[in-house]
Coordinates of C-alpha atoms in Angstrom, one line a residue:
X8 CA 27.8 -14.8 17.8
X9 CA 26.2 -17.7 19.6
X10 CA 22.9 -18.9 18.3
X11 CA 20.1 -19.8 20.7
X12 CA 20.0 -23.6 21.1
X13 CA 16.9 -25.1 19.6
X14 CA 16.3 -27.4 22.5
X15 CA 16.0 -24.5 25.0
X16 CA 12.6 -23.9 23.6
X17 CA 11.5 -27.2 25.2
X18 CA 12.8 -26.4 28.6
X19 CA 9.8 -26.3 31.1
X20 CA 10.8 -23.0 32.7
X21 CA 12.0 -21.3 29.5
X22 CA 10.2 -18.3 28.1
X23 CA 11.9 -18.2 24.7
X24 CA 8.7 -18.2 22.7
X25 CA 7.4 -15.2 24.5
X26 CA 10.8 -13.5 24.3
X27 CA 10.9 -14.1 20.5
X28 CA 7.4 -12.8 20.0
X29 CA 8.1 -9.7 22.1
X30 CA 11.4 -9.2 20.3
X31 CA 9.6 -9.4 17.0
X32 CA 7.2 -6.7 18.0
X33 CA 10.1 -4.4 19.2
X34 CA 11.9 -5.0 16.0
X35 CA 8.7 -4.1 14.2
X36 CA 8.7 -0.8 16.2
X37 CA 12.3 -0.1 15.2
X38 CA 11.6 -0.9 11.6
X39 CA 8.6 1.4 11.5
X40 CA 10.6 4.4 12.9
X41 CA 13.7 3.6 10.7
X42 CA 11.5 3.2 7.7
X43 CA 9.9 6.6 8.1
X44 CA 13.3 8.2 8.5
X45 CA 15.0 6.3 5.6
X46 CA 12.0 6.3 3.3
X47 CA 12.1 2.5 3.1
X48 CA 8.9 0.4 3.4
X49 CA 8.5 -1.3 6.8
X50 CA 7.8 -4.6 5.1
X51 CA 11.2 -4.5 3.3
X52 CA 13.0 -3.8 6.6
X53 CA 11.2 -6.5 8.4
X54 CA 12.0 -9.1 5.8
X55 CA 15.7 -8.0 5.8
X56 CA 15.9 -8.1 9.6
X57 CA 14.2 -11.5 9.6
X58 CA 16.9 -12.7 7.2
X59 CA 19.7 -11.3 9.3
X60 CA 18.6 -12.9 12.6
X61 CA 17.6 -16.2 10.9
X62 CA 19.4 -19.4 9.8
X63 CA 20.9 -17.7 6.7
X64 CA 22.2 -14.7 8.8
X65 CA 23.5 -14.5 12.3
X66 CA 21.3 -17.3 13.6
X67 CA 20.0 -15.3 16.6
X68 CA 16.7 -17.1 16.4
X69 CA 16.3 -20.9 16.7
X70 CA 15.7 -22.6 13.3
X71 CA 12.5 -24.2 14.7
X72 CA 11.0 -20.7 14.8
X73 CA 10.3 -21.1 11.1
X74 CA 7.8 -23.7 12.0
X75 CA 5.6 -20.9 13.3
X76 CA 5.4 -19.3 9.9
X77 CA 2.4 -21.2 8.5
X78 CA 0.1 -20.3 11.4
X79 CA 1.4 -16.7 11.5
X80 CA 0.9 -16.4 7.7
X81 CA -2.6 -17.8 7.9
X82 CA -3.8 -15.5 10.6
X83 CA -2.2 -12.4 9.0
X84 CA -3.4 -13.2 5.5
X85 CA -6.9 -14.1 6.7
X86 CA -7.2 -10.6 8.2
X87 CA -5.8 -9.0 5.0
X88 CA -8.2 -11.1 2.9
X89 CA -11.2 -10.1 5.0
X90 CA -10.2 -6.4 4.7
X91 CA -9.7 -6.7 1.0
X92 CA -13.3 -8.1 0.8
X93 CA -14.5 -4.6 1.6
X94 CA -13.2 -3.5 -1.8
X95 CA -16.1 -5.4 -3.3
X96 CA -18.7 -3.0 -1.9
X97 CA -21.3 -2.5 -4.6
X98 CA -20.9 1.2 -4.8
X99 CA -17.1 0.9 -5.2
X100 CA -17.4 -1.8 -7.8
X101 CA -19.6 0.4 -9.9
X102 CA -17.0 3.1 -9.7
X103 CA -13.7 1.2 -10.3
X104 CA -14.9 -2.3 -11.2
X105 CA -14.3 -2.0 -15.0
X106 CA -10.7 -0.9 -14.5
X107 CA -9.9 -3.4 -11.8
X108 CA -11.2 -6.3 -13.9
X109 CA -9.4 -5.1 -17.0
X110 CA -6.1 -4.7 -15.2
X111 CA -6.4 -8.0 -13.3
X112 CA -7.2 -10.0 -16.5
X113 CA -4.6 -8.4 -18.7
X114 CA -1.9 -8.6 -16.0
X115 CA -2.6 -12.2 -15.3
X116 CA -2.6 -13.4 -18.9
X117 CA 0.1 -11.0 -20.1
X118 CA 2.5 -11.8 -17.3
X119 CA 2.2 -15.5 -17.8
X120 CA 2.8 -15.1 -21.6
X121 CA 5.8 -12.8 -21.1
X122 CA 7.4 -15.2 -18.6
X123 CA 6.7 -18.2 -20.7
X124 CA 8.3 -16.7 -23.8
X125 CA 11.2 -15.2 -21.8
X126 CA 12.1 -18.5 -20.2
X127 CA 11.9 -20.3 -23.5
X128 CA 14.3 -17.8 -25.0
X129 CA 16.6 -18.4 -22.0
X130 CA 16.7 -22.1 -22.9
X131 CA 14.3 -23.4 -20.2
X132 CA 12.4 -26.6 -21.0
X133 CA 8.8 -26.0 -22.2
X134 CA 7.2 -27.8 -19.3
X135 CA 9.2 -25.9 -16.7
X136 CA 8.5 -22.6 -18.5
X137 CA 4.7 -23.3 -18.4
X138 CA 4.8 -24.1 -14.7
X139 CA 6.8 -21.0 -13.8
X140 CA 4.5 -18.9 -16.1
X141 CA 1.5 -20.1 -14.1
X142 CA 3.2 -19.2 -10.8
X143 CA 4.3 -15.8 -11.9
X144 CA 0.8 -14.4 -11.8
X145 CA 0.5 -14.5 -8.0
X146 CA 1.0 -11.4 -5.9
X147 CA 1.5 -10.7 -2.2
X148 CA -1.5 -8.7 -1.0
X149 CA -0.1 -8.4 2.5
X150 CA 3.0 -6.5 1.4
X151 CA 1.1 -4.2 -0.9
X152 CA -1.6 -3.4 1.7
X153 CA 1.1 -2.7 4.3
X154 CA 2.8 -0.2 2.1
X155 CA -0.5 1.5 1.3
X156 CA -1.4 1.7 4.9
X157 CA 2.0 2.9 6.0
X158 CA 2.0 5.7 3.4
X159 CA -1.7 6.5 4.0
X160 CA -2.2 6.6 0.2
X161 CA -5.5 7.7 -1.2
X162 CA -6.7 8.1 -4.8
X163 CA -7.6 6.3 -8.0
X164 CA -4.3 4.4 -8.2
X165 CA -4.6 3.2 -4.7
X166 CA -8.2 2.0 -5.2
X167 CA -7.3 0.1 -8.4
X168 CA -4.3 -1.5 -6.9
X169 CA -6.3 -2.7 -3.8
X170 CA -9.0 -4.0 -6.1
X171 CA -6.5 -5.9 -8.3
X172 CA -4.6 -7.6 -5.5
X173 CA -8.0 -8.7 -4.1
X174 CA -8.9 -10.8 -7.2
X175 CA -5.8 -11.5 -9.3
X176 CA -4.7 -14.5 -7.2
X177 CA -8.0 -16.1 -8.0
X178 CA -7.4 -15.6 -11.7
X179 CA -3.9 -16.8 -11.3
X180 CA -5.0 -20.1 -9.7
X181 CA -7.3 -20.7 -12.6
X182 CA -4.6 -20.0 -15.1
X183 CA -2.1 -22.1 -13.2
X184 CA -4.5 -25.1 -13.4
X185 CA -4.9 -24.6 -17.2
X186 CA -1.2 -24.4 -17.8
X187 CA -0.5 -27.4 -15.6
X188 CA -3.0 -29.3 -17.8
X189 CA -1.0 -28.3 -20.9
X190 CA 2.3 -29.2 -19.2
X191 CA 0.9 -32.6 -18.3
X192 CA -0.2 -33.2 -21.8
X193 CA 3.3 -32.3 -23.2
X194 CA 4.9 -34.5 -20.6
X195 CA 2.5 -37.4 -21.3
X196 CA 1.2 -37.3 -17.7
X197 CA -2.2 -38.3 -16.6
X198 CA -2.3 -35.7 -13.8
X199 CA -4.2 -33.1 -15.8
X200 CA -7.8 -33.9 -14.8
X201 CA -6.8 -33.9 -11.1
X202 CA -5.4 -30.4 -11.4
X203 CA -8.6 -29.0 -12.9
X204 CA -10.6 -30.6 -10.1
X205 CA -8.2 -29.3 -7.4
X206 CA -8.2 -25.8 -8.7
X207 CA -12.0 -25.8 -9.0
X208 CA -12.4 -27.1 -5.5
X209 CA -9.9 -24.6 -4.0
X210 CA -11.7 -21.7 -5.6
X211 CA -15.3 -22.9 -5.3
X212 CA -14.8 -24.3 -1.9
X213 CA -13.2 -21.0 -0.7
X214 CA -16.2 -19.1 -2.0
X215 CA -18.6 -21.5 -0.2
X216 CA -16.8 -21.3 3.1
X217 CA -16.8 -17.5 2.9
X218 CA -20.5 -17.6 2.2
X219 CA -21.3 -19.9 5.1
X220 CA -19.5 -17.8 7.6
X221 CA -20.1 -14.4 6.0
X222 CA -23.9 -14.5 6.1
X223 CA -24.3 -15.1 9.8
X224 CA -21.6 -12.6 10.5
X225 CA -23.3 -9.9 8.4
X226 CA -26.6 -10.7 10.3
X227 CA -24.9 -10.4 13.7
X228 CA -22.9 -7.3 12.9
X229 CA -26.0 -5.2 12.5
X230 CA -27.3 -6.3 15.9
X231 CA -24.4 -5.5 18.2
X232 CA -22.9 -2.2 19.3
X233 CA -19.4 -1.2 18.1
X234 CA -16.5 -1.8 20.5
X235 CA -15.0 -4.9 22.1
X236 CA -18.0 -7.1 21.1
X237 CA -17.5 -6.2 17.4
X238 CA -13.8 -7.1 17.7
X239 CA -14.5 -10.4 19.4
X240 CA -17.2 -11.3 16.8
X241 CA -15.1 -10.3 13.8
X242 CA -12.0 -12.1 14.9
X243 CA -14.0 -15.2 15.8
X244 CA -15.7 -15.4 12.5
X245 CA -12.6 -14.7 10.4
X246 CA -10.5 -17.3 12.2
X247 CA -13.2 -19.9 12.2
X248 CA -13.7 -19.4 8.4
X249 CA -9.9 -19.6 7.8
X250 CA -9.6 -22.8 9.9
X251 CA -12.6 -24.4 8.2
X252 CA -11.1 -23.6 4.8
X253 CA -7.8 -25.2 5.7
X254 CA -9.6 -28.4 7.0
X255 CA -11.5 -28.6 3.7
X256 CA -8.3 -28.0 1.6
X257 CA -9.6 -24.8 0.0
X258 CA -8.2 -21.3 -0.2
X259 CA -8.5 -19.5 3.1
X260 CA -7.6 -16.3 1.3
X261 CA -10.6 -16.6 -1.1
X262 CA -12.8 -17.6 1.9
X263 CA -11.7 -14.5 3.9
X264 CA -12.3 -12.1 0.9
X265 CA -15.7 -13.6 0.2
X266 CA -16.6 -13.2 3.9
X267 CA -15.5 -9.6 3.8
X268 CA -17.4 -8.9 0.6
X269 CA -20.6 -10.4 2.1
X270 CA -20.3 -8.3 5.3
X271 CA -19.5 -5.2 3.3
X272 CA -22.7 -5.5 1.2
X273 CA -25.2 -7.0 3.5
X274 CA -24.3 -5.9 7.1
X275 CA -26.3 -3.0 8.5
X276 CA -23.2 -1.4 10.1
X277 CA -20.7 -2.9 7.6
X278 CA -17.8 -0.6 8.4
X279 CA -17.5 -1.7 12.1
X280 CA -15.8 -5.1 11.7
X281 CA -13.3 -3.7 9.2
X282 CA -12.3 -1.0 11.6
X283 CA -12.0 -3.6 14.3
X284 CA -9.6 -5.7 12.2
X285 CA -7.5 -2.7 11.3
X286 CA -7.0 -1.9 15.0
X287 CA -5.4 -5.3 15.8
X288 CA -3.8 -6.6 12.7
X289 CA -0.5 -4.8 12.9
X290 CA 1.2 -7.1 15.5
X291 CA 0.2 -10.2 13.5
X292 CA 1.6 -8.6 10.3
X293 CA 4.9 -7.7 12.0
X294 CA 5.4 -11.3 13.3
X295 CA 4.4 -12.7 9.9
X296 CA 6.9 -10.5 7.9
X297 CA 9.7 -11.2 10.3
X298 CA 9.2 -14.9 10.2
X299 CA 8.9 -14.8 6.4
X300 CA 12.3 -13.1 6.4
X301 CA 13.7 -16.1 8.1
X302 CA 13.0 -18.2 5.0
X303 CA 14.8 -15.9 2.6
X304 CA 17.7 -17.9 1.1
X305 CA 20.3 -16.2 -1.0
X306 CA 21.9 -19.6 -1.7
X307 CA 18.6 -20.7 -3.4
X308 CA 18.7 -17.6 -5.6
X309 CA 22.3 -18.3 -6.5
X310 CA 21.5 -22.0 -7.2
X311 CA 18.7 -21.0 -9.6
X312 CA 21.2 -19.1 -11.7
X313 CA 20.3 -17.8 -15.1
X314 CA 16.7 -19.1 -14.8
X315 CA 16.1 -16.9 -11.8
X316 CA 17.5 -13.9 -13.6
X317 CA 15.3 -14.6 -16.6
X318 CA 12.3 -15.1 -14.4
X319 CA 12.8 -11.9 -12.5
X320 CA 13.3 -9.8 -15.7
X321 CA 10.4 -11.4 -17.6
X322 CA 7.9 -11.2 -14.6
X323 CA 8.9 -7.5 -14.0
X324 CA 8.4 -6.6 -17.6
X325 CA 5.1 -8.5 -17.7
X326 CA 3.7 -6.8 -14.6
X327 CA 4.6 -3.3 -15.6
X328 CA 3.8 -3.5 -19.3
X329 CA 0.5 -5.4 -18.9
X330 CA -0.5 -3.2 -16.0
X331 CA -0.3 -0.2 -18.3
X332 CA -2.1 -2.1 -21.1
X333 CA -4.9 -3.2 -18.8
X334 CA -5.4 0.3 -17.5
X335 CA -5.7 1.5 -21.0
X336 CA -8.2 -1.2 -21.8
X337 CA -10.2 -0.1 -18.8
X338 CA -9.9 3.6 -19.7
X339 CA -8.2 4.5 -16.4
X340 CA -6.6 7.9 -15.8
X341 CA -3.0 8.6 -16.6
X342 CA -1.7 8.0 -13.0
X343 CA -3.1 4.5 -13.0
X344 CA -1.8 3.7 -16.5
X345 CA 1.7 4.8 -15.5
X346 CA 2.1 3.2 -12.1
X347 CA -0.3 0.4 -11.6
X348 CA 2.0 -2.3 -12.9
X349 CA 4.9 -1.1 -10.7
X350 CA 2.6 -1.6 -7.6
X351 CA 2.0 -5.3 -8.5
X352 CA 5.6 -6.7 -8.2
X353 CA 5.6 -8.3 -4.7
X354 CA 5.2 -12.1 -4.8
X355 CA 5.3 -14.6 -1.9
X356 CA 2.9 -17.1 -0.3
X357 CA 0.5 -18.1 -3.1
X358 CA 3.3 -18.6 -5.6
X359 CA 5.2 -20.8 -3.1
X360 CA 2.0 -22.8 -2.6
X361 CA 1.5 -23.4 -6.3
X362 CA 5.2 -24.3 -6.5
X363 CA 4.8 -27.0 -3.8
X364 CA 1.9 -28.4 -5.7
X365 CA 3.8 -28.5 -9.0
X366 CA 6.9 -29.9 -7.4
X367 CA 4.9 -32.8 -6.0
X368 CA 3.3 -33.6 -9.3
X369 CA 6.4 -32.9 -11.5
X370 CA 9.2 -34.3 -9.2
X371 CA 11.8 -34.1 -12.0
X372 CA 11.5 -30.3 -11.7
X373 CA 10.8 -30.1 -8.0
X374 CA 14.2 -28.9 -6.6
X375 CA 14.7 -26.4 -9.4
X376 CA 11.1 -25.0 -9.0
X377 CA 11.3 -24.5 -5.3
X378 CA 14.9 -23.1 -5.3
X379 CA 13.9 -20.6 -8.0
X380 CA 10.7 -19.5 -6.2
X381 CA 12.3 -19.2 -2.8
X382 CA 15.3 -17.4 -4.3
X383 CA 13.3 -14.9 -6.4
X384 CA 11.1 -14.2 -3.4
X385 CA 14.2 -12.4 -2.0
X386 CA 14.1 -10.0 -5.0
X387 CA 10.3 -9.4 -5.3
X388 CA 9.6 -9.1 -1.5
X389 CA 12.5 -6.8 -0.8
X390 CA 12.5 -4.6 -4.0
X391 CA 8.7 -4.8 -4.7
X392 CA 7.5 -2.8 -1.7
X393 CA 10.1 -0.1 -2.4
X394 CA 8.9 0.2 -6.0
X395 CA 5.3 0.3 -4.8
X396 CA 6.1 3.1 -2.3
X397 CA 8.0 5.2 -4.8
X398 CA 5.2 4.7 -7.3
X399 CA 2.5 5.9 -4.9
X400 CA 4.6 8.9 -4.0
X401 CA 5.2 9.8 -7.7
X402 CA 1.5 9.5 -8.3
X403 CA 0.9 12.0 -5.6
X404 CA -1.3 9.6 -3.5
X405 CA 1.1 9.0 -0.6
X406 CA 1.0 11.4 2.3
X407 CA 4.1 13.1 3.7
X408 CA 6.6 10.8 5.4
X409 CA 6.6 13.0 8.4
X410 CA 3.0 12.0 9.0
X411 CA 2.3 9.3 11.6
X412 CA 0.1 6.6 10.0
X413 CA -3.2 6.0 11.6
X414 CA -3.6 2.4 10.4
X415 CA -6.6 2.7 8.0
X416 CA -6.8 1.8 4.4
X417 CA -8.4 4.4 2.3
X418 CA -12.2 4.3 2.4

């Protein structure tokens, strides 16, 4: 089948960008309907469809379309981050905070340890094992949130999973910085102090940006009526905070979550902006997941070989076992203990970002690192949401597949 020439995107009268965006939304509609009938998460279908129409598949979409991914990812993840910030509402923290913190800490530390030991046993060099262990702690909040929204799940497991994905990337970034320091010492590199400063700035700067934009947003939210003005105000503040975070080189995801947490706790009508975001985020998420599918590369997975297999097995064991252990430490109920780790398998953007940083500073491992991360993304992004969906259903928290999702996360 003929691929669309890349240079047609530059033709003055061409409408390819609009056609591609429109086609993405229609594909999203088909994926939604097909997913309901086949009991497959929409995000998995979108990623697979993106792979099929992309450069590694039938090449129906110009390769240059991948260049749109960073912007689409930032817009979609900023919305998800802001929405996850609502999970830090004071009353909710008092109810589930102990369990969320226990699971997040144990899963972060435990997964890194299991991956490190597993890779060492597979014959991977110590420095590379440390770097991959640090990256293994990252999750994909967008995929997890989308599955929960699609299944309209409600209950203790759902609350804990949403709380964990809201904070474990922050813990993961801190641990990654520490492990890179150790790896630098083993390799005799002087890079270590720079990593500590970079990780501190990314987290602290993200918190500061979220605070700067969250406080005026909380103040304004209580003074306007719900409706279109709330949507305009919310989207404006979220995008401005995300853009400012990028310009400063800090985590826009942390900034968005901080912003959401401030609005949730200090705004007079705090629920309005979150409902506004929920009503418009879906088209952005569809485009994001489809574009992410364009980057899936089976060749990279094959090239990574035995290391990729060891990484997938070790990370999966670490997430599941440490999720159960963390839930026991936090004295969670049986449903949470049994299924929380299974809901934390998806991995994407944050891990790739950490991989790019490590590849730049450890060029001798750069190609192997990126090939492995891109390749294993195929596994965790395709299989992870399916496992999450099945776990939510087995826990009795997902509604019937015949129900039509309304688009809200559980309150």
